[in-house]
PDB file of C-alpha atoms in Angstrom:
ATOM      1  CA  UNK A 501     -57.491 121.268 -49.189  1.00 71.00           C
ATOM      2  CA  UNK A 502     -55.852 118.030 -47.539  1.00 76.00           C
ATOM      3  CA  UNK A 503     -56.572 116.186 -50.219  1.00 83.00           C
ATOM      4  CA  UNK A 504     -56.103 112.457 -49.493  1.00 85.00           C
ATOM      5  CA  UNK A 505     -55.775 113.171 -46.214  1.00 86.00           C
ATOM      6  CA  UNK A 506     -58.620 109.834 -45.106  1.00 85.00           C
ATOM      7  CA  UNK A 507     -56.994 107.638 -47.112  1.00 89.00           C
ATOM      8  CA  UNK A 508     -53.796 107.884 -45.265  1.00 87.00           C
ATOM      9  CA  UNK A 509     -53.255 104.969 -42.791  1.00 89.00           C
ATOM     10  CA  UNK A 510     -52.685 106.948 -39.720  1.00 87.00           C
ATOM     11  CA  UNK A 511     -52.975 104.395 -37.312  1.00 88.00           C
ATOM     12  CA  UNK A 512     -49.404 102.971 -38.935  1.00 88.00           C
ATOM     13  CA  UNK A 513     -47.717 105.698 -37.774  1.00 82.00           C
ATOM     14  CA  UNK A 514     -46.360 107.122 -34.673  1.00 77.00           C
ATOM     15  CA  UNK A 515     -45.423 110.802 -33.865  1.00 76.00           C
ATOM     16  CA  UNK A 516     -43.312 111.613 -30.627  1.00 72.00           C
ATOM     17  CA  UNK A 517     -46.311 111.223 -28.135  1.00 75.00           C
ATOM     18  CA  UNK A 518     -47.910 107.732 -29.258  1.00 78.00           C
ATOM     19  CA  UNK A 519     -47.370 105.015 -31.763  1.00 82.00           C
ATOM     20  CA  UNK A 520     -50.470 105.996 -33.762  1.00 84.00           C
ATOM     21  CA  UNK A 521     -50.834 108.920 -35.643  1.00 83.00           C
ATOM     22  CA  UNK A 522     -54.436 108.785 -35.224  1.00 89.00           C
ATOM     23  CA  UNK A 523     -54.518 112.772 -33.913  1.00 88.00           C
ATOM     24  CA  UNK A 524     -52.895 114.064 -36.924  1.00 87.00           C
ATOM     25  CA  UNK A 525     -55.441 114.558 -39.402  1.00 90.00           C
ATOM     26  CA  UNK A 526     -57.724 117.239 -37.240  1.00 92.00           C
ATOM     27  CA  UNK A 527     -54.360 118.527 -36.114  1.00 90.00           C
ATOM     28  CA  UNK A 528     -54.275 119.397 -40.056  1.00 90.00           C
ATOM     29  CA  UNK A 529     -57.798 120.642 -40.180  1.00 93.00           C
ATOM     30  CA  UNK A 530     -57.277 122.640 -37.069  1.00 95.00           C
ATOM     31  CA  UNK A 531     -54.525 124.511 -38.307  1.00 92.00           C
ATOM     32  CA  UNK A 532     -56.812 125.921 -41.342  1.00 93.00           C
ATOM     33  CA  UNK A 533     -59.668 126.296 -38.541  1.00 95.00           C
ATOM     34  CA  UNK A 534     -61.064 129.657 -38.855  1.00 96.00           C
ATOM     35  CA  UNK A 535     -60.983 129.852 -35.298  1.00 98.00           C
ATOM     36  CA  UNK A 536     -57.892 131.293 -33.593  1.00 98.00           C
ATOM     37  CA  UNK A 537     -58.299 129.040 -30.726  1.00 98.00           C
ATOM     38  CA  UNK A 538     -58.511 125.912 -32.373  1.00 97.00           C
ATOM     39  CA  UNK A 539     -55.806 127.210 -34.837  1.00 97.00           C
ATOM     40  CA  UNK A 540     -53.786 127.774 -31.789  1.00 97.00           C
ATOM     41  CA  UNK A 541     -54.182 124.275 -30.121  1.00 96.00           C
ATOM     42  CA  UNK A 542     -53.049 122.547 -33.259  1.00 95.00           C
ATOM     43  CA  UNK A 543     -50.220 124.639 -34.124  1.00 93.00           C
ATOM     44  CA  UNK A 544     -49.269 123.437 -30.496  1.00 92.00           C
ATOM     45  CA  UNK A 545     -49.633 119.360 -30.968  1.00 89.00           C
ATOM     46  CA  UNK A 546     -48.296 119.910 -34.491  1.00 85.00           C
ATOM     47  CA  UNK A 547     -45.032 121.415 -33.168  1.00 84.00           C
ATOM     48  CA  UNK A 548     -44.273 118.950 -30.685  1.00 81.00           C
ATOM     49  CA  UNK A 549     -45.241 116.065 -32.461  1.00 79.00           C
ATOM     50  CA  UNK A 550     -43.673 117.345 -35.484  1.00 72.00           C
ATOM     51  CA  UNK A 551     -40.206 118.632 -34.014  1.00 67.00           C
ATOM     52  CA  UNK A 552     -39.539 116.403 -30.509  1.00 63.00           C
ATOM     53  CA  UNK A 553     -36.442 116.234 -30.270  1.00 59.00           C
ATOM     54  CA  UNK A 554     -36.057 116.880 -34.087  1.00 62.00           C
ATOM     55  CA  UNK A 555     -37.197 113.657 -35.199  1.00 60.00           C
ATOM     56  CA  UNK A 556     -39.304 114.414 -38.092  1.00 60.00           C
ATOM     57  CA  UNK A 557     -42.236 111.378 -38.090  1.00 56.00           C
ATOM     58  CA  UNK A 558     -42.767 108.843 -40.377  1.00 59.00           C
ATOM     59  CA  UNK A 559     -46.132 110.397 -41.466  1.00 56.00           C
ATOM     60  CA  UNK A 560     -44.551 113.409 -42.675  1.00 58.00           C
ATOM     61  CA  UNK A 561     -43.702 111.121 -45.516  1.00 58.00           C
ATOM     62  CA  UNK A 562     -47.307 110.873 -45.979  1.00 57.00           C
ATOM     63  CA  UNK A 563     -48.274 114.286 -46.445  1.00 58.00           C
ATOM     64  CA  UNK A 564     -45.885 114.751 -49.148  1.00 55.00           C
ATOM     65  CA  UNK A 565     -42.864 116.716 -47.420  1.00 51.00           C
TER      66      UNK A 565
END
C-alpha cells in the first residue's frame, strides 16, 4: 500500500495550510490506520487540505490522481 509514497518530495509542495506538504504522507497512513481515531483525524487534515476552497494541491499530482 502507498507505494512510493518516501520517494515523493513532499517538502516541494504546499497544501492549503503550509507551503510544505511535509504532513501528507502519515495523513495517508492514517487514513488506512486501524484505529478509528487516528482514521478520523486524518480524514479531517486530508479534507481540508485536500478541498480548501476547492483548490486541489499540487501533490495530488503526486499520488497519481
Amino acid at each position: 500500500m502507498f507505494t512510493g509514497i518516501e520517494d515523493v518530495d513532499w517538502a516541494s509542495m504546499g497544501h492549503a495550510y503550509t507551503d510544505s506538504a511535509t504532513d501528507v504522507p502519515e495523513l495517508l497512513w492514517g487514513l488506512a490506520s486501524d484505529d478509528p481515531a487516528r482514521r478520523d483525524i486524518a480524514l479531517d487534515g486530508m479534507y481540508g487540505a485536500v478541498h480548501h476552497q476547492g483548490e486541489p494541491p499540487r501533490w495530488r499530482r503526486a499520488c497519481g490522481s
